[in-house]
CSV table of C-alpha atoms and ligand atoms in Angstrom, one decimal:
chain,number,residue,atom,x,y,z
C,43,UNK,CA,21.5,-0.1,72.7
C,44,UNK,CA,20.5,3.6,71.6
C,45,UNK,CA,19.3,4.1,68.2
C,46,UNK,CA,21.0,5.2,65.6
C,47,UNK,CA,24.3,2.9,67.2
C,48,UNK,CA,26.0,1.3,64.2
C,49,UNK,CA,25.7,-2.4,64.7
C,50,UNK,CA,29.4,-3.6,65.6
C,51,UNK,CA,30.0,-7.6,65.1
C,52,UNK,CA,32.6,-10.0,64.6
C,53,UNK,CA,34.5,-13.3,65.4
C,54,UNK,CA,36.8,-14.1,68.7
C,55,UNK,CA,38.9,-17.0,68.3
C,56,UNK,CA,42.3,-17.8,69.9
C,57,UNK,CA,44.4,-17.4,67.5
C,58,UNK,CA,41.7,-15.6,64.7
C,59,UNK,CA,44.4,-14.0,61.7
C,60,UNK,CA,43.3,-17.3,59.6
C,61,UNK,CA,39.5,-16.4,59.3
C,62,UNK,CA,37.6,-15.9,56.6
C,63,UNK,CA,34.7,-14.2,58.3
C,64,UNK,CA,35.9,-10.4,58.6
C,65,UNK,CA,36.4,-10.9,54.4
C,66,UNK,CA,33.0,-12.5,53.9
C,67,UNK,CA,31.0,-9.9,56.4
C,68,UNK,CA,33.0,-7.1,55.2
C,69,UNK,CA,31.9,-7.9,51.9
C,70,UNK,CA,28.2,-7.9,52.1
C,71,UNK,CA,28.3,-5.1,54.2
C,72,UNK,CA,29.6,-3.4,51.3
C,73,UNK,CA,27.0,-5.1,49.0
C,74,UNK,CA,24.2,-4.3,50.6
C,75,UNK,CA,25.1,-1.0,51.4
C,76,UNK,CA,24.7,-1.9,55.4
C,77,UNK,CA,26.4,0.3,58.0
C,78,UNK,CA,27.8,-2.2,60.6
C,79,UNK,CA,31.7,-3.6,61.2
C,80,UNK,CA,32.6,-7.0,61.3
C,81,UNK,CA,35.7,-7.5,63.2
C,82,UNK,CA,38.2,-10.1,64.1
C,83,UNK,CA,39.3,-10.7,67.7
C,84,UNK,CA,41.8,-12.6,69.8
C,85,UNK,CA,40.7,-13.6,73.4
C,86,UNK,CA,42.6,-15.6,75.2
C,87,UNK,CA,40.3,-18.5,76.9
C,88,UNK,CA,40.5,-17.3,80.6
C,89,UNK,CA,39.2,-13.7,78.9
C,90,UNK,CA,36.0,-14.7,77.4
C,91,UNK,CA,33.5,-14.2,80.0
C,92,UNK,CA,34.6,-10.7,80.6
C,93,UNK,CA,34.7,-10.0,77.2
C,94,UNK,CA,31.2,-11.0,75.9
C,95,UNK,CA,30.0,-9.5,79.3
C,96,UNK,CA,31.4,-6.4,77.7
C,97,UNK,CA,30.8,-6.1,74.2
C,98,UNK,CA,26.6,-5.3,74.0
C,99,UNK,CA,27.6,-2.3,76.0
C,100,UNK,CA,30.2,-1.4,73.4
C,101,UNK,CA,27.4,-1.6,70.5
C,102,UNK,CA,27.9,-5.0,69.6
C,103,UNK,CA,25.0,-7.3,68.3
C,104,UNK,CA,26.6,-10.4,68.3
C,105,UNK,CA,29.3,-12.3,67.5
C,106,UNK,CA,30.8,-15.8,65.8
C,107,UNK,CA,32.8,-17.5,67.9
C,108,UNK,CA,35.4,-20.1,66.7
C,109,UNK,CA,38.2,-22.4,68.1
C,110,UNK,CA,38.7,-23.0,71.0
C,111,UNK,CA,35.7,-20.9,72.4
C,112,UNK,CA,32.6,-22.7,70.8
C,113,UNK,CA,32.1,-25.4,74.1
C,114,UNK,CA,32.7,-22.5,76.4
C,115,UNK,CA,30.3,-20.2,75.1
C,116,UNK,CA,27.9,-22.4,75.2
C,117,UNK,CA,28.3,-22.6,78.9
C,118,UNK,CA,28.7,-19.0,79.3
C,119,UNK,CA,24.6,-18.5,77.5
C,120,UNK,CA,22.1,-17.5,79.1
C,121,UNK,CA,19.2,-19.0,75.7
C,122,UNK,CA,20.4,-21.6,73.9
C,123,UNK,CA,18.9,-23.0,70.6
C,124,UNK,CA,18.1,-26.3,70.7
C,125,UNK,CA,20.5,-27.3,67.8
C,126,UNK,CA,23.4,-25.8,69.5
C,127,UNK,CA,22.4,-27.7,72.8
C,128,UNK,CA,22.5,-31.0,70.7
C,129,UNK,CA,26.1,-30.4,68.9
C,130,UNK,CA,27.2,-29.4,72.1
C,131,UNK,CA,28.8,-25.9,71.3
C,132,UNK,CA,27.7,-22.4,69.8
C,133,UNK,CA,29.2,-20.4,67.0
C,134,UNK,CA,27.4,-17.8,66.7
C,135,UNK,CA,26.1,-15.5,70.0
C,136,UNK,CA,23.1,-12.8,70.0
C,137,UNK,CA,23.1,-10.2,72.8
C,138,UNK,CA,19.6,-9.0,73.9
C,139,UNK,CA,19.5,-5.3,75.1
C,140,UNK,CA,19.7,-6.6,78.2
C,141,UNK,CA,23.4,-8.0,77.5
C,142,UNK,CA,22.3,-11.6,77.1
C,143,UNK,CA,23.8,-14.0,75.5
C,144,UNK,CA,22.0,-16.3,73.0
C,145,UNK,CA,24.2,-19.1,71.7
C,146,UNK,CA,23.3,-21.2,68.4
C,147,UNK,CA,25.5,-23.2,65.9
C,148,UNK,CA,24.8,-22.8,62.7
C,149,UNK,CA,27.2,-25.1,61.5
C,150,UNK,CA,24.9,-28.1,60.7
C,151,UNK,CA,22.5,-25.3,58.9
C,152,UNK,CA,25.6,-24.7,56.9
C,153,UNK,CA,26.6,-28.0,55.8
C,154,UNK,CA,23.4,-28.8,54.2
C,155,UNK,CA,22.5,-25.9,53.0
C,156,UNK,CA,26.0,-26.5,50.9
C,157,UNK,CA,24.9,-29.8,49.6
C,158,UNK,CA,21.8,-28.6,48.7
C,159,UNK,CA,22.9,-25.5,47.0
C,160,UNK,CA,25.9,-27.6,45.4
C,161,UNK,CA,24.1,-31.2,44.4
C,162,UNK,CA,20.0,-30.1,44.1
C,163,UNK,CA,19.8,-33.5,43.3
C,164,UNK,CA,21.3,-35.3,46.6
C,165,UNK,CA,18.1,-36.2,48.8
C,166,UNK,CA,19.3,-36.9,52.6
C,167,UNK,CA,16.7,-39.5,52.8
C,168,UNK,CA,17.8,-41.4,49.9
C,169,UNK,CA,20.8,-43.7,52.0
C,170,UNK,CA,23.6,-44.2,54.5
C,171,UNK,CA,26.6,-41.0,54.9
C,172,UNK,CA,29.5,-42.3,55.8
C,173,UNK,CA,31.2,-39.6,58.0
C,174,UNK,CA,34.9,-39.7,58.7
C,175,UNK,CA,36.4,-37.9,62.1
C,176,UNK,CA,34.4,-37.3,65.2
C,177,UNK,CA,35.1,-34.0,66.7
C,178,UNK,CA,32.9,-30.9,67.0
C,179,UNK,CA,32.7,-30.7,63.2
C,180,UNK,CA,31.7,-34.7,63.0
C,181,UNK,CA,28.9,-34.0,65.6
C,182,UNK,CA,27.3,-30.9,63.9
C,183,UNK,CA,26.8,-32.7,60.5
C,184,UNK,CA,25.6,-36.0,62.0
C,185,UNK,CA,23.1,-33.9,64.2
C,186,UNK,CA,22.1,-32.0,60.7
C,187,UNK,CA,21.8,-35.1,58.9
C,188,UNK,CA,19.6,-36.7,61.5
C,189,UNK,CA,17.4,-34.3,61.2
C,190,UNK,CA,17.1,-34.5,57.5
C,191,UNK,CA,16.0,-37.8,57.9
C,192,UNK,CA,19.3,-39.7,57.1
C,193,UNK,CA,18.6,-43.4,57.2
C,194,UNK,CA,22.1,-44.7,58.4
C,195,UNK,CA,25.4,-42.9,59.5
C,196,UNK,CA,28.4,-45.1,59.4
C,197,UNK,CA,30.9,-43.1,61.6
C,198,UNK,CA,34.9,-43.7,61.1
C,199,UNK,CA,37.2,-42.1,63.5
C,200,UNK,CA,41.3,-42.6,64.3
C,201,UNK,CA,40.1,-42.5,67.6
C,202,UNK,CA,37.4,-45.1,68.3
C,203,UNK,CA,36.3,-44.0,71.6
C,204,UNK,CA,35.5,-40.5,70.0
C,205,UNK,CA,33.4,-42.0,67.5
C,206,UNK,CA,31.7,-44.8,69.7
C,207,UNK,CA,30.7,-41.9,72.1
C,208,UNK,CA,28.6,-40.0,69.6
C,209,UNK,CA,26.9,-43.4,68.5
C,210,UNK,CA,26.2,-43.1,72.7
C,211,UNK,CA,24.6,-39.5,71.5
C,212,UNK,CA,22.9,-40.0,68.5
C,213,UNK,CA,21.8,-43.9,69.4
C,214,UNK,CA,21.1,-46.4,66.6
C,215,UNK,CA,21.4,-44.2,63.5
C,216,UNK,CA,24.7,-44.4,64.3
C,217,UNK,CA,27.1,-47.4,63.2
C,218,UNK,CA,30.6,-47.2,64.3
C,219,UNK,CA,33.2,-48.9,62.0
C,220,UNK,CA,36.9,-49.1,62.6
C,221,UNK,CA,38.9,-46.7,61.1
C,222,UNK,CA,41.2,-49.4,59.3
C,223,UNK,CA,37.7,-50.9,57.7
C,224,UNK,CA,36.7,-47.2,56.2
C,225,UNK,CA,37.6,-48.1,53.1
C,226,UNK,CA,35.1,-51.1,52.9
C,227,UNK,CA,32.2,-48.6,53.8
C,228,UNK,CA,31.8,-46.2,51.0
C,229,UNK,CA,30.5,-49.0,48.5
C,230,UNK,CA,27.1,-48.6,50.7
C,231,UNK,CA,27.2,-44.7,50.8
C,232,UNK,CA,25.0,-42.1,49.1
C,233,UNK,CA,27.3,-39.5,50.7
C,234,UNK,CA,30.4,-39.6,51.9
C,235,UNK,CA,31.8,-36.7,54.3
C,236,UNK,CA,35.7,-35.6,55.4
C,237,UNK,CA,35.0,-33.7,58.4
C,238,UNK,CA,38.8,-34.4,59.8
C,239,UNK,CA,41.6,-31.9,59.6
C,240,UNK,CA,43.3,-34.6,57.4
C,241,UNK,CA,43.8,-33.4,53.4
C,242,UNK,CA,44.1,-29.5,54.6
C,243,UNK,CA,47.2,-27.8,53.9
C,244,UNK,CA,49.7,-28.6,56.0
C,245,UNK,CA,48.6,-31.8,57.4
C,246,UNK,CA,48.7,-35.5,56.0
C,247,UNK,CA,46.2,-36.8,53.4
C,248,UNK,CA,43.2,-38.4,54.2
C,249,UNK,CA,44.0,-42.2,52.8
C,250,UNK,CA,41.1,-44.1,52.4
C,251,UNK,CA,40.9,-46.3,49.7
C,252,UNK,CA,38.0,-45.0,47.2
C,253,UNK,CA,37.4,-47.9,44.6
C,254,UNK,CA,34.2,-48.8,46.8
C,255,UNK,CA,32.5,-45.6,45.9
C,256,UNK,CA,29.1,-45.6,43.8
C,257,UNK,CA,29.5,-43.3,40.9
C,258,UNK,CA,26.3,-41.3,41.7
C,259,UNK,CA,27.6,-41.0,45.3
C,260,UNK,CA,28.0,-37.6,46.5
C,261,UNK,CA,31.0,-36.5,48.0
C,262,UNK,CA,32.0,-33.4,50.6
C,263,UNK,CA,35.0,-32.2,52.3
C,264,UNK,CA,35.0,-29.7,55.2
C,265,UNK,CA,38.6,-29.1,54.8
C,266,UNK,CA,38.5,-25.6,52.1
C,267,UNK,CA,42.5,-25.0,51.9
C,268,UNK,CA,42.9,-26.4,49.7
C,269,UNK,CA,39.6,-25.9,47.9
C,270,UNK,CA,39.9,-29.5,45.8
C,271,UNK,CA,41.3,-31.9,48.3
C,272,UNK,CA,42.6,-35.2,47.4
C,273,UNK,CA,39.6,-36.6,48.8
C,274,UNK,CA,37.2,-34.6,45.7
C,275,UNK,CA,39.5,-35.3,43.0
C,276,UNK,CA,39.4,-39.3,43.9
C,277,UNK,CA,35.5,-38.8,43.6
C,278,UNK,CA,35.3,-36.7,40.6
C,279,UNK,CA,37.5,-39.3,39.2
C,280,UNK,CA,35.3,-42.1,40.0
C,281,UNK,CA,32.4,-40.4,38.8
C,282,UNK,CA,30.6,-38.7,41.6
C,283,UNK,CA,29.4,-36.2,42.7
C,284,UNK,CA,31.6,-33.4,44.5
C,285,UNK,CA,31.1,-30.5,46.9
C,286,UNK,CA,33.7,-28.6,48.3
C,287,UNK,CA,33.7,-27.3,52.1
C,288,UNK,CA,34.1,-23.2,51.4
C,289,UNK,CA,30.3,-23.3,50.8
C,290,UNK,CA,29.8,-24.8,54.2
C,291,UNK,CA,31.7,-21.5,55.6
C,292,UNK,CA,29.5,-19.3,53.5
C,293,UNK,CA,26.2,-20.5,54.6
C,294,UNK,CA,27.0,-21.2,58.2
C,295,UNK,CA,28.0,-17.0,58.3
C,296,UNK,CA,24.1,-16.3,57.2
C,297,UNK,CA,21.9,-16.6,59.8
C,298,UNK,CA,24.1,-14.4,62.1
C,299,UNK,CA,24.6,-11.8,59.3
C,300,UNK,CA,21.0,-11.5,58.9
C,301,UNK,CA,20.3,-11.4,62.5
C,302,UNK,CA,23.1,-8.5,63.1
C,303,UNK,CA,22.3,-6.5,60.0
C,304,UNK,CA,19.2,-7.1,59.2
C,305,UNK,CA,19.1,-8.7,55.4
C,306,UNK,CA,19.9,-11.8,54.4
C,307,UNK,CA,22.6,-12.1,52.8
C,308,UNK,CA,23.3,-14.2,49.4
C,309,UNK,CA,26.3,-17.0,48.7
C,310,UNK,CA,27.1,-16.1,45.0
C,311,UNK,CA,30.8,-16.4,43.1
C,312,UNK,CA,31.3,-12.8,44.9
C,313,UNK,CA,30.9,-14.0,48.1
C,314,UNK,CA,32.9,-17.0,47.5
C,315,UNK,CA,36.0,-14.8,46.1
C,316,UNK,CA,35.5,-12.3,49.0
C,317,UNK,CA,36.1,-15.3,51.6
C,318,UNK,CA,39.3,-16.6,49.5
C,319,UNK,CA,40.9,-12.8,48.9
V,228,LIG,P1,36.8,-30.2,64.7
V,228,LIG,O1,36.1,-29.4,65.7
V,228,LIG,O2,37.3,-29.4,63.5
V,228,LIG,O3,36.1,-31.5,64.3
V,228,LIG,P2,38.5,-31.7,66.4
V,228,LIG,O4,37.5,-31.9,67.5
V,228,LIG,O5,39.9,-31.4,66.9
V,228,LIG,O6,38.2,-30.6,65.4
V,228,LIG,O7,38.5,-33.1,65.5
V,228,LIG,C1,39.5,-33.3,64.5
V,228,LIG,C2,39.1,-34.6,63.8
V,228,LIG,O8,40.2,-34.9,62.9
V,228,LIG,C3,39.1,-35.8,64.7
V,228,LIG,O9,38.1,-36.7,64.2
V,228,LIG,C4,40.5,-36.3,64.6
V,228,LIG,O10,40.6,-37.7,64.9
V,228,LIG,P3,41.0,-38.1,66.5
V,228,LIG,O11,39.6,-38.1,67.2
V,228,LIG,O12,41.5,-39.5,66.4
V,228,LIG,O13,42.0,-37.1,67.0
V,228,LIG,C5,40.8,-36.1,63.2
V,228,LIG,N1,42.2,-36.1,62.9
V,228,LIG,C6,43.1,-35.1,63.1
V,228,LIG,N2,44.3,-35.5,62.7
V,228,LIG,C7,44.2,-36.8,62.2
V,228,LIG,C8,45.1,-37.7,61.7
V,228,LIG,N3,46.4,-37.4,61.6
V,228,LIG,N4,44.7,-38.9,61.4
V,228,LIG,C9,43.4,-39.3,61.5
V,228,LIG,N5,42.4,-38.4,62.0
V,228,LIG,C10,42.9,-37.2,62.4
């Protein structure tokens, strides 16, 4: 890249008018008084090579990428982080001058740094998380709570196999229980985690019986629309803890933003309402 290029960025997704990036970018760019663009774009899966072959020589920096390209961009890397090799998929890319591609996944980075924004008080080594689903989103928290030194991570998926092949992954840490059984789980849970589609607008509630739940027990939904799901209203009502999942999309935009443009930038109310406008 010459100098004085504007830095270009954005997301590619398939479809992309849903995301919340472009609002969230757009609006620190404005904050910090950063030239740079942040833009959203829809490539079709059979595109993707060609196009982040293409885009360094356009000007761009990088890019998020989001469903269904996050496995296949990982592929497609030529560095990849060690935490995106161990979720198994990349959602945010880095191109060298050269036009390499550097793939990590932030995703896991996010979800804690939500909780620990959101419940200062939660300690990731204090007990079990009991994690409900088992699909790219279940795999990037459990990775990011392993790390944090998570004793025990009782994993519930509709889909057993799903669930019994990440225990596979992530070895004894791991406890699978059926997803019938959930509800007799949470009683041994310092945090409790929706990372399923189930509860988001549009689709069925998630319907696990909550009466188990510790009152100090922390509780988190990935699912943001809407921003109090049935799931955090059970748990506020029982007394614990709640966090809601737009934080989680927030923090997981950072380290990309600051790699792009070059300050890091801050998730405040401002941000927060920029990413629901
Ligand atoms: P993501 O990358 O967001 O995790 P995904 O890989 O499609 O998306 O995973 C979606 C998760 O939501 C899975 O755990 C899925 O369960 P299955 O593995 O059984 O499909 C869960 N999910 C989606 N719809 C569901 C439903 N109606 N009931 C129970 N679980 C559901």
């Amino acid at each position: 890249m010459t100098e004085n290029r504007i830095p270009l960025a954005g997301v590619i997704g398939h479809p992309i008018a849903h995301s919340r990036s472009p609002k969230l970018h757009g609006h620190w760019l404005k904050t910090y008084g950063l030239a740079g663009h942040y833009i959203p774009m829809d490539v079709a899966p059979e595109d993707l090579e060609q196009v982040l072959r293409t885009l360094p020589r356009a000007g761009f920096v990088g890019v998020n990428v989001t469903v269904p390209h996050k496995e296949a961009a990982l592929r497609l890397a030529d560095f990849v982080t060690e935490r995106a090799q161990r979720i198994g998929a990349a959602n945010t890319l880095g191109f060298g001058a050269d036009g390499s591609i550097r793939a990590d996944n932030t995703d896991g980075y996010g979800f804690m740094e939500n909780l620990r924004s959101g419940a200062p008080d939660w300690d990731p080594e204090d007990g079990p998380a009991v994690v409900f689903g088992a699909g790219g989103a279940a795999r990037a928290v459990i990775a990011a709570l392993a790390e944090a030194g998570t004793p025990e991570i009782i994993l519930t998926n509709r889909t057993r196999a799903r669930a019994d092949q990440l225990k596979e992954e992530f070895g004894p840490l791991v406890t699978v229980v059926d997803w019938l059984q959930a509800g007799n789980v949470v009683e041994d849970a310092e945090l409790v985690v929706n990372t399923t589609s189930l509860g988001m607008v549009g689709q069925p509630e998630l319907r696990v019986p909550l009466d188990g739940l510790q009152p100090g027990a922390l509780v988190t939904d990935l699912v943001y629309a809407p921003l109090k799901t049935r799931l955090l209203r059970e748990a506020e009502a029982a007394g614990c803890t709640t966090v809601d999942g737009l934080g989680m999309l927030l923090h997981q935009a950072v380290p990309g933003f600051a790699a792009w443009f070059g300050t890091k930038p801050q998730v405040d109310e401002a941000a927060r309402a920029a990413a629901l406008a």
